[in-house]
Structures are given as structure tokens and as C-alpha cells.
Amino acid sequence: MTTAAHPVRQGLAATITMLAAILLLVAGILSILRGIAGVTKDEIFLIPSEYSYQLDVSTWGWIHLALGVLLVAVAIGMMLTATWARIFAYCLAALSIIANFLSLPYYPWWSVILIVLDVIVIWAVSAWNPQPALSAVPADRRPR
């Protein structure tokens, strides 16, 4: 008896992959917008007087702008189901969490929203299994 890949599992894997890609794209676009606001020295940012990781607002803007562009590129790669994009999604989402945590006093709500999006992206990427489970296939029928 041969067992094919379960269509429901494969559909769920594809859905989780697209969810992660879309969330990564949204996080990237929000980072780009935050970066543009920081580079143009928009007045939406709070300037804390005493903060350990105090940088100029335009410096934070360039950091978020660069990170946002990379996040968008990886999201597009994930939509095209590139393996490299899945690996980079972990790394960039983690870097985005760190950058948003460090810039938390400058724009708290935006930072919290992006941190939550990045955590969801990491969960979605890690939940995706592009290969069907080999345990469902008998040992004599497994690919070699």
C-alpha cells in the first residue's frame, strides 16, 4: 500500500508559508515607513533624555530602512518558495525584534506591533514543513 503526501497537510504548509511571507512583507513595509520617518526627522518620535541605547533618530531611521528593505526582499523570496528566504526570515525577524526593542523608547507602540509581527513570522516559518512526513510512508517505499 503506497501512501501519498497528505493534501490537507500540504495545503496547511502552503498556507502557513504564505502567512509568514505576508506578515514579513507587512513588517518590512512598516520598517521602511518607520525608517523614512526617522531619516526625515519626523516629529512622531519621542526623544528620551536618559536611555542606554541612545542614537540619533536619523541613525535609527537608516537602521530600520535597511532592515525593512531586506525584510521585503526575503518576503518576496518566501512567496517564491526559495529555501534561502526561509533561513534569512529567521535571522532578519530576530534582528528586527532586537532593533525594535532597542528603539522602544522612541516610538513604543510601533515597536511593540513590529515585535509581535516578527514573533508570529518566526513561529509561522518554523511551523512550515515543506517535506511530507516520512513516517507516513512505509520504509520500503521511502525515496532514497
mmCIF file with all atom_site columns, C-alpha atoms in Angstrom:
data_model
loop_
_atom_site.group_PDB
_atom_site.id
_atom_site.type_symbol
_atom_site.label_atom_id
_atom_site.label_alt_id
_atom_site.label_comp_id
_atom_site.label_asym_id
_atom_site.label_entity_id
_atom_site.label_seq_id
_atom_site.pdbx_PDB_ins_code
_atom_site.Cartn_x
_atom_site.Cartn_y
_atom_site.Cartn_z
_atom_site.occupancy
_atom_site.B_iso_or_equiv
_atom_site.pdbx_formal_charge
_atom_site.auth_seq_id
_atom_site.auth_comp_id
_atom_site.auth_asym_id
_atom_site.auth_atom_id
_atom_site.pdbx_PDB_model_num
ATOM 1   C CA . MET A 1 1   ? 0.000  0.000  0.000  1.00 0.00 ? 1   MET A CA 1
ATOM 2   C CA . THR A 1 2   ? 1.509  3.325  -1.050 1.00 0.00 ? 2   THR A CA 1
ATOM 3   C CA . THR A 1 3   ? 0.864  6.497  0.858  1.00 0.00 ? 3   THR A CA 1
ATOM 4   C CA . ALA A 1 4   ? 0.928  9.831  -0.955 1.00 0.00 ? 4   ALA A CA 1
ATOM 5   C CA . ALA A 1 5   ? 1.571  13.165 0.698  1.00 0.00 ? 5   ALA A CA 1
ATOM 6   C CA . HIS A 1 6   ? -1.500 14.171 2.648  1.00 0.00 ? 6   HIS A CA 1
ATOM 7   C CA . PRO A 1 7   ? -3.175 17.026 0.711  1.00 0.00 ? 7   PRO A CA 1
ATOM 8   C CA . VAL A 1 8   ? -4.538 18.719 3.831  1.00 0.00 ? 8   VAL A CA 1
ATOM 9   C CA . ARG A 1 9   ? -1.079 18.846 5.428  1.00 0.00 ? 9   ARG A CA 1
ATOM 10  C CA . GLN A 1 10  ? 0.469  20.214 2.239  1.00 0.00 ? 10  GLN A CA 1
ATOM 11  C CA . GLY A 1 11  ? -2.278 22.822 1.963  1.00 0.00 ? 11  GLY A CA 1
ATOM 12  C CA . LEU A 1 12  ? -1.701 23.837 5.586  1.00 0.00 ? 12  LEU A CA 1
ATOM 13  C CA . ALA A 1 13  ? 2.051  24.075 4.957  1.00 0.00 ? 13  ALA A CA 1
ATOM 14  C CA . ALA A 1 14  ? 1.458  26.293 1.933  1.00 0.00 ? 14  ALA A CA 1
ATOM 15  C CA . THR A 1 15  ? -0.959 28.477 3.913  1.00 0.00 ? 15  THR A CA 1
ATOM 16  C CA . ILE A 1 16  ? 1.492  28.900 6.794  1.00 0.00 ? 16  ILE A CA 1
ATOM 17  C CA . THR A 1 17  ? 4.261  29.763 4.325  1.00 0.00 ? 17  THR A CA 1
ATOM 18  C CA . MET A 1 18  ? 2.168  32.447 2.656  1.00 0.00 ? 18  MET A CA 1
ATOM 19  C CA . LEU A 1 19  ? 1.053  33.765 6.051  1.00 0.00 ? 19  LEU A CA 1
ATOM 20  C CA . ALA A 1 20  ? 4.693  34.105 7.107  1.00 0.00 ? 20  ALA A CA 1
ATOM 21  C CA . ALA A 1 21  ? 5.610  35.767 3.816  1.00 0.00 ? 21  ALA A CA 1
ATOM 22  C CA . ILE A 1 22  ? 2.744  38.251 4.021  1.00 0.00 ? 22  ILE A CA 1
ATOM 23  C CA . LEU A 1 23  ? 3.482  39.078 7.673  1.00 0.00 ? 23  LEU A CA 1
ATOM 24  C CA . LEU A 1 24  ? 7.160  39.511 6.815  1.00 0.00 ? 24  LEU A CA 1
ATOM 25  C CA . LEU A 1 25  ? 6.167  41.802 3.946  1.00 0.00 ? 25  LEU A CA 1
ATOM 26  C CA . VAL A 1 26  ? 3.953  43.877 6.259  1.00 0.00 ? 26  VAL A CA 1
ATOM 27  C CA . ALA A 1 27  ? 6.711  44.083 8.884  1.00 0.00 ? 27  ALA A CA 1
ATOM 28  C CA . GLY A 1 28  ? 9.168  45.121 6.168  1.00 0.00 ? 28  GLY A CA 1
ATOM 29  C CA . ILE A 1 29  ? 6.905  47.834 4.803  1.00 0.00 ? 29  ILE A CA 1
ATOM 30  C CA . LEU A 1 30  ? 6.252  49.165 8.312  1.00 0.00 ? 30  LEU A CA 1
ATOM 31  C CA . SER A 1 31  ? 10.004 49.202 8.971  1.00 0.00 ? 31  SER A CA 1
ATOM 32  C CA . ILE A 1 32  ? 10.587 51.096 5.720  1.00 0.00 ? 32  ILE A CA 1
ATOM 33  C CA . LEU A 1 33  ? 7.943  53.660 6.688  1.00 0.00 ? 33  LEU A CA 1
ATOM 34  C CA . ARG A 1 34  ? 9.456  53.976 10.148 1.00 0.00 ? 34  ARG A CA 1
ATOM 35  C CA . GLY A 1 35  ? 12.885 54.381 8.586  1.00 0.00 ? 35  GLY A CA 1
ATOM 36  C CA . ILE A 1 36  ? 11.676 57.120 6.264  1.00 0.00 ? 36  ILE A CA 1
ATOM 37  C CA . ALA A 1 37  ? 10.066 58.903 9.210  1.00 0.00 ? 37  ALA A CA 1
ATOM 38  C CA . GLY A 1 38  ? 13.329 58.660 11.141 1.00 0.00 ? 38  GLY A CA 1
ATOM 39  C CA . VAL A 1 39  ? 15.557 59.806 8.280  1.00 0.00 ? 39  VAL A CA 1
ATOM 40  C CA . THR A 1 40  ? 13.352 62.827 7.611  1.00 0.00 ? 40  THR A CA 1
ATOM 41  C CA . LYS A 1 41  ? 13.377 63.556 11.355 1.00 0.00 ? 41  LYS A CA 1
ATOM 42  C CA . ASP A 1 42  ? 9.610  63.464 11.584 1.00 0.00 ? 42  ASP A CA 1
ATOM 43  C CA . GLU A 1 43  ? 8.205  64.721 14.848 1.00 0.00 ? 43  GLU A CA 1
ATOM 44  C CA . ILE A 1 44  ? 6.340  61.493 15.673 1.00 0.00 ? 44  ILE A CA 1
ATOM 45  C CA . PHE A 1 45  ? 9.286  60.152 17.665 1.00 0.00 ? 45  PHE A CA 1
ATOM 46  C CA . LEU A 1 46  ? 9.841  60.681 21.358 1.00 0.00 ? 46  LEU A CA 1
ATOM 47  C CA . ILE A 1 47  ? 13.391 61.689 22.229 1.00 0.00 ? 47  ILE A CA 1
ATOM 48  C CA . PRO A 1 48  ? 14.269 60.096 25.573 1.00 0.00 ? 48  PRO A CA 1
ATOM 49  C CA . SER A 1 49  ? 16.648 62.079 27.738 1.00 0.00 ? 49  SER A CA 1
ATOM 50  C CA . GLU A 1 50  ? 18.151 59.107 29.584 1.00 0.00 ? 50  GLU A CA 1
ATOM 51  C CA . TYR A 1 51  ? 18.431 55.884 27.603 1.00 0.00 ? 51  TYR A CA 1
ATOM 52  C CA . SER A 1 52  ? 21.266 53.379 27.405 1.00 0.00 ? 52  SER A CA 1
ATOM 53  C CA . TYR A 1 53  ? 20.972 52.799 23.643 1.00 0.00 ? 53  TYR A CA 1
ATOM 54  C CA . GLN A 1 54  ? 20.508 56.406 22.656 1.00 0.00 ? 54  GLN A CA 1
ATOM 55  C CA . LEU A 1 55  ? 21.210 57.068 18.986 1.00 0.00 ? 55  LEU A CA 1
ATOM 56  C CA . ASP A 1 56  ? 20.228 59.906 16.730 1.00 0.00 ? 56  ASP A CA 1
ATOM 57  C CA . VAL A 1 57  ? 16.710 59.476 15.285 1.00 0.00 ? 57  VAL A CA 1
ATOM 58  C CA . SER A 1 58  ? 18.098 59.526 11.747 1.00 0.00 ? 58  SER A CA 1
ATOM 59  C CA . THR A 1 59  ? 20.509 56.700 12.657 1.00 0.00 ? 59  THR A CA 1
ATOM 60  C CA . TRP A 1 60  ? 17.583 54.599 13.857 1.00 0.00 ? 60  TRP A CA 1
ATOM 61  C CA . GLY A 1 61  ? 15.803 55.596 10.650 1.00 0.00 ? 61  GLY A CA 1
ATOM 62  C CA . TRP A 1 62  ? 18.608 54.245 8.461  1.00 0.00 ? 62  TRP A CA 1
ATOM 63  C CA . ILE A 1 63  ? 18.752 51.025 10.503 1.00 0.00 ? 63  ILE A CA 1
ATOM 64  C CA . HIS A 1 64  ? 15.015 50.435 10.130 1.00 0.00 ? 64  HIS A CA 1
ATOM 65  C CA . LEU A 1 65  ? 15.045 51.437 6.465  1.00 0.00 ? 65  LEU A CA 1
ATOM 66  C CA . ALA A 1 66  ? 17.808 48.940 5.604  1.00 0.00 ? 66  ALA A CA 1
ATOM 67  C CA . LEU A 1 67  ? 16.184 46.218 7.689  1.00 0.00 ? 67  LEU A CA 1
ATOM 68  C CA . GLY A 1 68  ? 12.812 46.887 6.049  1.00 0.00 ? 68  GLY A CA 1
ATOM 69  C CA . VAL A 1 69  ? 14.225 46.573 2.536  1.00 0.00 ? 69  VAL A CA 1
ATOM 70  C CA . LEU A 1 70  ? 15.839 43.242 3.476  1.00 0.00 ? 70  LEU A CA 1
ATOM 71  C CA . LEU A 1 71  ? 12.592 42.013 5.053  1.00 0.00 ? 71  LEU A CA 1
ATOM 72  C CA . VAL A 1 72  ? 10.637 42.843 1.888  1.00 0.00 ? 72  VAL A CA 1
ATOM 73  C CA . ALA A 1 73  ? 13.221 41.032 -0.286 1.00 0.00 ? 73  ALA A CA 1
ATOM 74  C CA . VAL A 1 74  ? 13.054 37.932 1.913  1.00 0.00 ? 74  VAL A CA 1
ATOM 75  C CA . ALA A 1 75  ? 9.231  38.047 1.915  1.00 0.00 ? 75  ALA A CA 1
ATOM 76  C CA . ILE A 1 76  ? 9.234  38.040 -1.881 1.00 0.00 ? 76  ILE A CA 1
ATOM 77  C CA . GLY A 1 77  ? 11.695 35.130 -1.820 1.00 0.00 ? 77  GLY A CA 1
ATOM 78  C CA . MET A 1 78  ? 9.383  33.240 0.530  1.00 0.00 ? 78  MET A CA 1
ATOM 79  C CA . MET A 1 79  ? 6.443  33.841 -1.784 1.00 0.00 ? 79  MET A CA 1
ATOM 80  C CA . LEU A 1 80  ? 8.545  32.220 -4.492 1.00 0.00 ? 80  LEU A CA 1
ATOM 81  C CA . THR A 1 81  ? 9.290  29.373 -2.013 1.00 0.00 ? 81  THR A CA 1
ATOM 82  C CA . ALA A 1 82  ? 13.056 29.877 -2.043 1.00 0.00 ? 82  ALA A CA 1
ATOM 83  C CA . THR A 1 83  ? 14.863 27.900 0.660  1.00 0.00 ? 83  THR A CA 1
ATOM 84  C CA . TRP A 1 84  ? 17.350 30.727 1.278  1.00 0.00 ? 84  TRP A CA 1
ATOM 85  C CA . ALA A 1 85  ? 14.437 33.032 2.113  1.00 0.00 ? 85  ALA A CA 1
ATOM 86  C CA . ARG A 1 86  ? 13.230 30.748 4.903  1.00 0.00 ? 86  ARG A CA 1
ATOM 87  C CA . ILE A 1 87  ? 16.681 30.767 6.507  1.00 0.00 ? 87  ILE A CA 1
ATOM 88  C CA . PHE A 1 88  ? 17.047 34.535 6.181  1.00 0.00 ? 88  PHE A CA 1
ATOM 89  C CA . ALA A 1 89  ? 13.498 35.042 7.510  1.00 0.00 ? 89  ALA A CA 1
ATOM 90  C CA . TYR A 1 90  ? 14.564 33.651 10.891 1.00 0.00 ? 90  TYR A CA 1
ATOM 91  C CA . CYS A 1 91  ? 17.658 35.833 11.044 1.00 0.00 ? 91  CYS A CA 1
ATOM 92  C CA . LEU A 1 92  ? 16.035 39.056 9.860  1.00 0.00 ? 92  LEU A CA 1
ATOM 93  C CA . ALA A 1 93  ? 12.957 38.653 12.045 1.00 0.00 ? 93  ALA A CA 1
ATOM 94  C CA . ALA A 1 94  ? 15.252 38.154 15.050 1.00 0.00 ? 94  ALA A CA 1
ATOM 95  C CA . LEU A 1 95  ? 17.300 41.228 14.073 1.00 0.00 ? 95  LEU A CA 1
ATOM 96  C CA . SER A 1 96  ? 14.094 43.194 13.658 1.00 0.00 ? 96  SER A CA 1
ATOM 97  C CA . ILE A 1 97  ? 12.976 42.173 17.154 1.00 0.00 ? 97  ILE A CA 1
ATOM 98  C CA . ILE A 1 98  ? 16.301 43.377 18.568 1.00 0.00 ? 98  ILE A CA 1
ATOM 99  C CA . ALA A 1 99  ? 16.225 46.666 16.628 1.00 0.00 ? 99  ALA A CA 1
ATOM 100 C CA . ASN A 1 100 ? 12.642 47.368 17.673 1.00 0.00 ? 100 ASN A CA 1
ATOM 101 C CA . PHE A 1 101 ? 13.395 46.533 21.287 1.00 0.00 ? 101 PHE A CA 1
ATOM 102 C CA . LEU A 1 102 ? 16.366 48.901 21.315 1.00 0.00 ? 102 LEU A CA 1
ATOM 103 C CA . SER A 1 103 ? 14.345 51.700 19.754 1.00 0.00 ? 103 SER A CA 1
ATOM 104 C CA . LEU A 1 104 ? 11.332 51.100 22.020 1.00 0.00 ? 104 LEU A CA 1
ATOM 105 C CA . PRO A 1 105 ? 11.508 54.489 23.817 1.00 0.00 ? 105 PRO A CA 1
ATOM 106 C CA . TYR A 1 106 ? 11.467 56.409 20.506 1.00 0.00 ? 106 TYR A CA 1
ATOM 107 C CA . TYR A 1 107 ? 8.128  55.061 19.301 1.00 0.00 ? 107 TYR A CA 1
ATOM 108 C CA . PRO A 1 108 ? 6.733  52.479 21.752 1.00 0.00 ? 108 PRO A CA 1
ATOM 109 C CA . TRP A 1 109 ? 3.528  51.283 20.096 1.00 0.00 ? 109 TRP A CA 1
ATOM 110 C CA . TRP A 1 110 ? 5.037  50.875 16.671 1.00 0.00 ? 110 TRP A CA 1
ATOM 111 C CA . SER A 1 111 ? 7.930  48.924 18.188 1.00 0.00 ? 111 SER A CA 1
ATOM 112 C CA . VAL A 1 112 ? 5.600  46.605 20.081 1.00 0.00 ? 112 VAL A CA 1
ATOM 113 C CA . ILE A 1 113 ? 3.484  45.943 16.979 1.00 0.00 ? 113 ILE A CA 1
ATOM 114 C CA . LEU A 1 114 ? 6.560  45.090 14.910 1.00 0.00 ? 114 LEU A CA 1
ATOM 115 C CA . ILE A 1 115 ? 7.958  42.853 17.657 1.00 0.00 ? 115 ILE A CA 1
ATOM 116 C CA . VAL A 1 116 ? 4.671  40.910 17.756 1.00 0.00 ? 116 VAL A CA 1
ATOM 117 C CA . LEU A 1 117 ? 4.635  40.598 13.944 1.00 0.00 ? 117 LEU A CA 1
ATOM 118 C CA . ASP A 1 118 ? 8.215  39.327 13.957 1.00 0.00 ? 118 ASP A CA 1
ATOM 119 C CA . VAL A 1 119 ? 7.454  36.729 16.645 1.00 0.00 ? 119 VAL A CA 1
ATOM 120 C CA . ILE A 1 120 ? 4.489  35.500 14.571 1.00 0.00 ? 120 ILE A CA 1
ATOM 121 C CA . VAL A 1 121 ? 6.738  35.328 11.491 1.00 0.00 ? 121 VAL A CA 1
ATOM 122 C CA . ILE A 1 122 ? 9.290  33.209 13.364 1.00 0.00 ? 122 ILE A CA 1
ATOM 123 C CA . TRP A 1 123 ? 6.502  30.894 14.543 1.00 0.00 ? 123 TRP A CA 1
ATOM 124 C CA . ALA A 1 124 ? 4.986  30.597 11.064 1.00 0.00 ? 124 ALA A CA 1
ATOM 125 C CA . VAL A 1 125 ? 8.323  29.908 9.369  1.00 0.00 ? 125 VAL A CA 1
ATOM 126 C CA . SER A 1 126 ? 9.247  27.296 11.964 1.00 0.00 ? 126 SER A CA 1
ATOM 127 C CA . ALA A 1 127 ? 5.834  25.590 11.678 1.00 0.00 ? 127 ALA A CA 1
ATOM 128 C CA . TRP A 1 128 ? 6.222  25.145 7.920  1.00 0.00 ? 128 TRP A CA 1
ATOM 129 C CA . ASN A 1 129 ? 7.411  21.701 6.839  1.00 0.00 ? 129 ASN A CA 1
ATOM 130 C CA . PRO A 1 130 ? 7.852  21.602 3.063  1.00 0.00 ? 130 PRO A CA 1
ATOM 131 C CA . GLN A 1 131 ? 8.608  17.849 3.035  1.00 0.00 ? 131 GLN A CA 1
ATOM 132 C CA . PRO A 1 132 ? 5.865  15.311 3.690  1.00 0.00 ? 132 PRO A CA 1
ATOM 133 C CA . ALA A 1 133 ? 6.345  13.268 6.828  1.00 0.00 ? 133 ALA A CA 1
ATOM 134 C CA . LEU A 1 134 ? 8.363  10.158 6.010  1.00 0.00 ? 134 LEU A CA 1
ATOM 135 C CA . SER A 1 135 ? 6.840  8.293  8.922  1.00 0.00 ? 135 SER A CA 1
ATOM 136 C CA . ALA A 1 136 ? 3.580  8.040  6.949  1.00 0.00 ? 136 ALA A CA 1
ATOM 137 C CA . VAL A 1 137 ? 5.408  6.295  4.095  1.00 0.00 ? 137 VAL A CA 1
ATOM 138 C CA . PRO A 1 138 ? 6.368  2.636  4.577  1.00 0.00 ? 138 PRO A CA 1
ATOM 139 C CA . ALA A 1 139 ? 10.126 2.058  4.901  1.00 0.00 ? 139 ALA A CA 1
ATOM 140 C CA . ASP A 1 140 ? 10.334 0.086  1.646  1.00 0.00 ? 140 ASP A CA 1
ATOM 141 C CA . ARG A 1 141 ? 8.623  2.919  -0.284 1.00 0.00 ? 141 ARG A CA 1
ATOM 142 C CA . ARG A 1 142 ? 10.689 5.869  1.021  1.00 0.00 ? 142 ARG A CA 1
ATOM 143 C CA . PRO A 1 143 ? 12.759 7.849  -1.503 1.00 0.00 ? 143 PRO A CA 1
ATOM 144 C CA . ARG A 1 144 ? 16.459 7.091  -1.447 1.00 0.00 ? 144 ARG A CA 1
#
